[in-house]
Coordinates of C-alpha atoms in Angstrom, one line a residue:
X1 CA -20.7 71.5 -70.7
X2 CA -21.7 74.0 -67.7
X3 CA -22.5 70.8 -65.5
X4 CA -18.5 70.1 -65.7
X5 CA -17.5 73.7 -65.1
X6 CA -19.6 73.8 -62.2
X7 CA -17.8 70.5 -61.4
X8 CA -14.5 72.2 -61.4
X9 CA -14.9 75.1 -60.3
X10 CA -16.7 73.9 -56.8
X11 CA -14.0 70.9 -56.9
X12 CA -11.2 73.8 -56.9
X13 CA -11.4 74.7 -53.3
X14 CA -10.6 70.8 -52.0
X15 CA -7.3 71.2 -54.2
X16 CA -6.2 73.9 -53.2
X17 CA -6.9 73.0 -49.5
X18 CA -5.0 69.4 -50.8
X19 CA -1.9 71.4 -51.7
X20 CA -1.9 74.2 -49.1
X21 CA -2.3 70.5 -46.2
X22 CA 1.1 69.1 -48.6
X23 CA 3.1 72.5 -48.0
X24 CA 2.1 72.5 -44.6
X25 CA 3.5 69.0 -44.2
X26 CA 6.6 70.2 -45.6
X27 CA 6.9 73.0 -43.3
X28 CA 6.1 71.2 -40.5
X29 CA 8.8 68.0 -40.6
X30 CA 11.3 70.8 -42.0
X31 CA 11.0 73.0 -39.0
X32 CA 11.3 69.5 -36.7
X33 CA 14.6 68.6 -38.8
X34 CA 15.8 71.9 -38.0
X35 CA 16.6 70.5 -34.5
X36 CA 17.4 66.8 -35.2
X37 CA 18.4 65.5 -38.8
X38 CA 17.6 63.0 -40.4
X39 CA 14.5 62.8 -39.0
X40 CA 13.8 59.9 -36.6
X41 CA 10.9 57.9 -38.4
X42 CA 8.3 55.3 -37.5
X43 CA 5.4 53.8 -39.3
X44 CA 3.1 56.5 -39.2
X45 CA 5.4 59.5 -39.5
X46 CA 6.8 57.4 -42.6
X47 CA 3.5 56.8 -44.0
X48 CA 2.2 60.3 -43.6
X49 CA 5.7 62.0 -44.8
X50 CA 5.9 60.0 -47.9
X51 CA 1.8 60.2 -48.9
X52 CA 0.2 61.5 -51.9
X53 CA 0.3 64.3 -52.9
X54 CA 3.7 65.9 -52.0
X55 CA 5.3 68.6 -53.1
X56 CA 8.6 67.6 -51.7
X57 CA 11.6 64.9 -52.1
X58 CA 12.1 62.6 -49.2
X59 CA 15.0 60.4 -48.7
X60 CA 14.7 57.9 -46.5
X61 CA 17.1 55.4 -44.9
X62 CA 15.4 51.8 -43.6
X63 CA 18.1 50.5 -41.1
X64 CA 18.4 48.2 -38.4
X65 CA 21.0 49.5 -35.8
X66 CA 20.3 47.3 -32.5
X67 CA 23.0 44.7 -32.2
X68 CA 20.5 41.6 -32.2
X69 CA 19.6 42.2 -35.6
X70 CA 23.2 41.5 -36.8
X71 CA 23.2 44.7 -39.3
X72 CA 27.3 45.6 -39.4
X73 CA 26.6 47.8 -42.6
X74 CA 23.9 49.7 -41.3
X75 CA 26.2 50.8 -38.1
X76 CA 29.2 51.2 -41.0
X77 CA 27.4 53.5 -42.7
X78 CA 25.1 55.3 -39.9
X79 CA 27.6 58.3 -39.3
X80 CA 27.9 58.9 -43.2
X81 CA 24.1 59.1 -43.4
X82 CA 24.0 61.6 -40.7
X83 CA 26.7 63.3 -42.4
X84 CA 24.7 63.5 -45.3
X85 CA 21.5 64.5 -43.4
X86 CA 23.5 67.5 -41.0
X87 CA 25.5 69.1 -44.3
X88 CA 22.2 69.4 -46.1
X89 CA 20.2 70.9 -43.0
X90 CA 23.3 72.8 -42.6
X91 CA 23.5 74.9 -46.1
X92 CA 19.8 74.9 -46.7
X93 CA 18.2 76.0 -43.2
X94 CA 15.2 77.2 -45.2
X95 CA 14.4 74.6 -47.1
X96 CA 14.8 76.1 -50.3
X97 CA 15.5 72.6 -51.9
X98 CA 12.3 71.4 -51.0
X99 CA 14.1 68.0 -49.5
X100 CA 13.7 65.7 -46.5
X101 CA 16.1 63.3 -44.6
X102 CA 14.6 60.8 -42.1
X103 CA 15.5 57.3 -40.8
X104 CA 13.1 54.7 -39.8
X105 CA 14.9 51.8 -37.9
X106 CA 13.5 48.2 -37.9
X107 CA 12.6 48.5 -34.3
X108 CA 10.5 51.1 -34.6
X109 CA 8.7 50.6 -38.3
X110 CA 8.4 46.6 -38.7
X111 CA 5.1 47.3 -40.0
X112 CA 7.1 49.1 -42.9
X113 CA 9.5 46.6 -43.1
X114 CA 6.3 44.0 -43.8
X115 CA 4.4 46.2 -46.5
X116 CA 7.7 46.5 -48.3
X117 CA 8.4 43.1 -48.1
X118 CA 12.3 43.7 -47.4
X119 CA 14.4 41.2 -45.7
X120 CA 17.7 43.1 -45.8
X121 CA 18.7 46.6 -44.4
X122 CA 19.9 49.2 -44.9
X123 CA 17.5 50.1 -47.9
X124 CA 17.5 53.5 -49.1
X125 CA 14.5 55.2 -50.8
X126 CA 14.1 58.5 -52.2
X127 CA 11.0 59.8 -53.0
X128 CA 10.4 61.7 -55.9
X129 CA 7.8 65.0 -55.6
X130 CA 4.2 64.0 -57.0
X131 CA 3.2 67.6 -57.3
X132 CA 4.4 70.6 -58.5
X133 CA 6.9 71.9 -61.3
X134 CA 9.1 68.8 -61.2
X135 CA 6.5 66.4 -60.1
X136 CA 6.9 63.0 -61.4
X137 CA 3.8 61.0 -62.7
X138 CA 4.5 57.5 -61.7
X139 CA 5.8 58.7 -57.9
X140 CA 7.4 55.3 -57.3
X141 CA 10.8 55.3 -55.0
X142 CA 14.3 55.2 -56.2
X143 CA 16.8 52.6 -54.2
X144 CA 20.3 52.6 -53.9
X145 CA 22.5 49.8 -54.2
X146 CA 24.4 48.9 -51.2
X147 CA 25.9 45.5 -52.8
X148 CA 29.1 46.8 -53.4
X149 CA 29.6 47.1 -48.8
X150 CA 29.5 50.3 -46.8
X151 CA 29.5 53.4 -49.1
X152 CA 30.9 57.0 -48.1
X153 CA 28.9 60.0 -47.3
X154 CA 30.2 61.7 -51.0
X155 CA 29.0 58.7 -53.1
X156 CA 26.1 58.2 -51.4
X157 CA 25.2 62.6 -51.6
X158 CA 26.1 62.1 -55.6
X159 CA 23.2 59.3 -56.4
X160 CA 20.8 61.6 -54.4
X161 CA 22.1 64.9 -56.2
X162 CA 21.8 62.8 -60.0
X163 CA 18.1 62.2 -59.3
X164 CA 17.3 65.0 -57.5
X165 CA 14.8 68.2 -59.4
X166 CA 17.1 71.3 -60.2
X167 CA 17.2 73.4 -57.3
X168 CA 20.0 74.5 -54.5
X169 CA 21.8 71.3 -52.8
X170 CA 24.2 71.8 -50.0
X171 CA 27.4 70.1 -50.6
X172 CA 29.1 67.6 -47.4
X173 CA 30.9 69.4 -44.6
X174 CA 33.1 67.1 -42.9
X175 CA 34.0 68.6 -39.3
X176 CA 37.5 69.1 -38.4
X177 CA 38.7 66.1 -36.7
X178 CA 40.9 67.3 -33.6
X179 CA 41.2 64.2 -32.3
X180 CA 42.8 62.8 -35.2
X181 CA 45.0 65.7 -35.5
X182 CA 46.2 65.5 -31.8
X183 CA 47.0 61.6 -32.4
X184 CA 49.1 62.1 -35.0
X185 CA 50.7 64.9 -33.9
X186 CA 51.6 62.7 -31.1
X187 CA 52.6 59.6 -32.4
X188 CA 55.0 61.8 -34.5
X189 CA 56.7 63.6 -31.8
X190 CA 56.9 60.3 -30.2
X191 CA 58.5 58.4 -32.9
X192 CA 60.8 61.7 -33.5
X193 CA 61.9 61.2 -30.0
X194 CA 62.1 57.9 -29.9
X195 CA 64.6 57.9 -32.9
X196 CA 66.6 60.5 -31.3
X197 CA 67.4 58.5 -28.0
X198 CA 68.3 55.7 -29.8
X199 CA 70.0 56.7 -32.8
X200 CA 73.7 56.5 -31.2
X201 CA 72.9 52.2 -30.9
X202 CA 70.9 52.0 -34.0
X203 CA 72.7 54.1 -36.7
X204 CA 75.8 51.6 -36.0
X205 CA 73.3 48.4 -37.1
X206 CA 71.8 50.0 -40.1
X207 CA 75.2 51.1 -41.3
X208 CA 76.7 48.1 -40.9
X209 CA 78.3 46.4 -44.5
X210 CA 77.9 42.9 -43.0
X211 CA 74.4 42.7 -41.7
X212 CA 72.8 44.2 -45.3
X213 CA 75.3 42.1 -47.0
X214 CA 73.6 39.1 -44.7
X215 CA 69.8 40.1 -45.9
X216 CA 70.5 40.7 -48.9
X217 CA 71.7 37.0 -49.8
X218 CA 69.2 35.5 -47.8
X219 CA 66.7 37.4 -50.0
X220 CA 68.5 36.2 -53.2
X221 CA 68.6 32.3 -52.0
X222 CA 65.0 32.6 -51.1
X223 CA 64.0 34.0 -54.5
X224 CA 66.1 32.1 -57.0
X225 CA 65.3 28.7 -54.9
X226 CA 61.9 29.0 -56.1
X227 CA 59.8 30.5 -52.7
X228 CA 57.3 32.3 -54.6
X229 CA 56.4 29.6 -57.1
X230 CA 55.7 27.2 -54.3
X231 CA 52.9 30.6 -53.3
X232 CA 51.8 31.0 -56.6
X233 CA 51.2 27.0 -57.5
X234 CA 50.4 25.8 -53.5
X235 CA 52.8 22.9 -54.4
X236 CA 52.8 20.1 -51.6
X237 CA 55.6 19.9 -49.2
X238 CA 57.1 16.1 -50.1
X239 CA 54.8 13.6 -52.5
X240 CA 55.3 9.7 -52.8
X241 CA 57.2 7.1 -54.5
X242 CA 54.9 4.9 -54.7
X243 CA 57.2 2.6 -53.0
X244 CA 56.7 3.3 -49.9
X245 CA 59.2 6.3 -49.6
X246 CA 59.3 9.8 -50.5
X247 CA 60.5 11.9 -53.0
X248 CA 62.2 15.0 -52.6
X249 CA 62.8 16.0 -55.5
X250 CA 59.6 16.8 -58.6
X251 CA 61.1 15.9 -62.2
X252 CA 60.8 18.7 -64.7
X253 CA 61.3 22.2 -64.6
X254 CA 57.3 23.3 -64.0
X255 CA 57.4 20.9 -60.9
X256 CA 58.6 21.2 -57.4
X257 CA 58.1 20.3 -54.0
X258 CA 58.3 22.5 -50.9
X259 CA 61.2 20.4 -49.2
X260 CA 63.3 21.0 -52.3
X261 CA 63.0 24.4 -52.1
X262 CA 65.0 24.6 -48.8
X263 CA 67.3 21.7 -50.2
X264 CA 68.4 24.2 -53.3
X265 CA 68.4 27.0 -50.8
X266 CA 70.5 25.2 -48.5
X267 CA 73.3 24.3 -51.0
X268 CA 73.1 27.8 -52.8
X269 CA 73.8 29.0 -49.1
X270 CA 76.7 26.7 -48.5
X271 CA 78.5 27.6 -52.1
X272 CA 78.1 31.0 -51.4
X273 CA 79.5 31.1 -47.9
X274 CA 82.6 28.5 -49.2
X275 CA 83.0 31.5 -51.8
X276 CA 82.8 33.8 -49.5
X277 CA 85.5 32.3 -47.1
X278 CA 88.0 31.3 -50.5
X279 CA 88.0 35.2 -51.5
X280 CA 87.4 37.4 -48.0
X281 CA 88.6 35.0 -45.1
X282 CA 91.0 32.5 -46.2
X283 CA 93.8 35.5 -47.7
X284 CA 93.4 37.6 -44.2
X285 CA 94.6 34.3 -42.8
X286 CA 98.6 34.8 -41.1
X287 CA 99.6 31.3 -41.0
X288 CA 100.5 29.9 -44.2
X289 CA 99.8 26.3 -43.3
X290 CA 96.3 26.9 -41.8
X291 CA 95.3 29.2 -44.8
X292 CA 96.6 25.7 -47.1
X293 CA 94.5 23.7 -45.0
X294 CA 91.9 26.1 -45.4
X295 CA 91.9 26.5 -48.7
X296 CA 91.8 22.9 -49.4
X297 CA 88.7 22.3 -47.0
X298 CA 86.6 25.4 -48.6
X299 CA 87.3 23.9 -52.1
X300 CA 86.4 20.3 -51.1
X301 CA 83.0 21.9 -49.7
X302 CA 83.0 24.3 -53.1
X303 CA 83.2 20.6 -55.0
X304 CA 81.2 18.3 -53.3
X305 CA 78.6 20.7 -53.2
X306 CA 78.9 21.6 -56.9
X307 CA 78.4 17.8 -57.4
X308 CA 75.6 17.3 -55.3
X309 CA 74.1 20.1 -57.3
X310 CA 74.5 18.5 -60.5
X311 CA 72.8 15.5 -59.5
X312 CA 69.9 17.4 -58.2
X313 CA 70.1 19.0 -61.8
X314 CA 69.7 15.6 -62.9
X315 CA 67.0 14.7 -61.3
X316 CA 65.2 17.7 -62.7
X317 CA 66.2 17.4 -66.6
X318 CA 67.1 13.2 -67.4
X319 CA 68.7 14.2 -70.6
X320 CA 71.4 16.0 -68.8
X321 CA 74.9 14.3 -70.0
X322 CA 77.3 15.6 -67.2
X323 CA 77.7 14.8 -64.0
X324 CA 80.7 15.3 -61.6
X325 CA 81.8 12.9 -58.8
X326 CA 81.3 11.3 -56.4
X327 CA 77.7 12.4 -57.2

């Protein structure tokens, strides 16, 4: 029993010496991120910042930034990482948090990259502390998902908050973006003025009846003619007989072709404008005989068209019983 007192007691000075060396660490890379945060990593900074024992929480990002390597996420989410690593240096300059930023590229660690066995970046790691009041027995690193593409600095500082010990953490400071500010400033100004030159030539278009009266029914023939089924079901343009020619026109009401969506379009088009001309233009007309011939030639279109219609209708349902010459 005194043999392992002894034990202790004369193993007592190599642990403390162990802890006061981890604390040391600590203070050391903190005072270095003082100047430049995250701290830039290679393999033996990496190896000898994330060792056992440690006292500390490390957070590490493994990237690859040069353009050979291909990486567009790790330069997406570079600037929120050093976001991330500035706020924190920013709100705890003395390092009350007990909690370390660094970086560690591919160019400079590929021995790191090897012993870890990754073959994606970026890879994030944090590093629980292995000694201490919130030490953690096991030690192993925590990695955060990237699947879900390029993540902002917020949701990235939340994940490293939730497994985090208790203790102060800094919240992000976003700098003021002047330059943003300025921009839109000026493209406001710009469009203000812009609007004010021209507003005596383009106040007369946008008020005018006949042009919105003009989009509006070329909105309406495009919609009820069936445009957006032929999007929804990519339905071909024209399909065969099987005789040799083609058929315009799909049988049934959950079929269609492209080419018969202009067709219906196209007649819907001409009955409207014929409608148009019987009620607006043909009872403005001062010449009795020309508004007779008129009359007559806008109905013969109204009926023709109506027929042709029907036939179309038809085609579409085979059990219709009406028809209307001469189609």
């Amino acid at each position: 029993m005194k043999f392992f007192q002894l034990l202790a007691f004369a193993l007592l000075p190599f642990g403390t010496l162990a802890a006061k060396k981890a604390g040391n660490k600590f203070e050391d890379y903190h005072s270095k991120s003082l100047s430049s945060t995250p701290l830039k990593l290679d393999d033996g900074s990496y190896e000898d910042l994330t060792a056992i024992p440690r006292d500390y929480s490390v957070v590490v990002l493994l990237t690859a930034l040069e353009a050979r390597f291909g990486c567009q996420l790790c330069r997406d989410f570079q600037p929120e990482w050093d976001l991330i690593g500035k706020s924190w240096n920013r709100g705890d300059r003395r390092g009350e948090s007990r909690v370390l930023y660094g970086t560690l590229d591919f160019a400079d660690g590929k021995g790191t990259f090897q012993k870890l066995m990754l073959q994606t970046a970026p890879v994030l790691l944090l590093f629980p502390p292995t000694a201490g009041l919130n030490a953690r027995i096991e030690g192993q690193p925590i990695r955060y998902d990237f699947n879900m593409g390029p993540p902002g600095a917020e949701q990235v500082y939340g994940w490293i908050t939730r497994h985090l010990p208790d203790g102060p953490k800094p919240l992000i400071y976003r700098p003021f973006n002047y330059v943003r500010i300025v921009a839109v400033t000026t493209s406001i100004l710009g469009v203000i003025t812009f609007l004010s030159v021209t507003s005596p030539y383009i106040l007369p278009v946008i008020q005018n009846r006949n042009l919105w009266a003009a989009i509006s029914l070329i909105i309406i023939l495009l919609f009820t003619s069936g445009h957006m089924f032929n999007h929804i079901r990519k339905v071909p343009y024209v399909s065969g007989n099987g005789k040799g020619g083609i058929n315009y026109f799909a049988g049934g009401f959950s079929n269609q072709f492209g080419l018969e969506t202009q067709i219906v379009a196209a007649m819907y088009g001409v009955l409207s404008f014929a409608t148009i001309a019987l009620a607006l233009k043909v009872p403005r007309m001062a010449d009795p005989k020309r508004q007779q011939v008129a009359v007559f030639v806008w109905g013969g279109v109204m009926f023709g068209m109506y027929s042709y219609l029907m036939s179309v209708f038809r085609i579409k349902n085979g059990g219709y019983p009406f028809q209307l010459p001469p189609f």
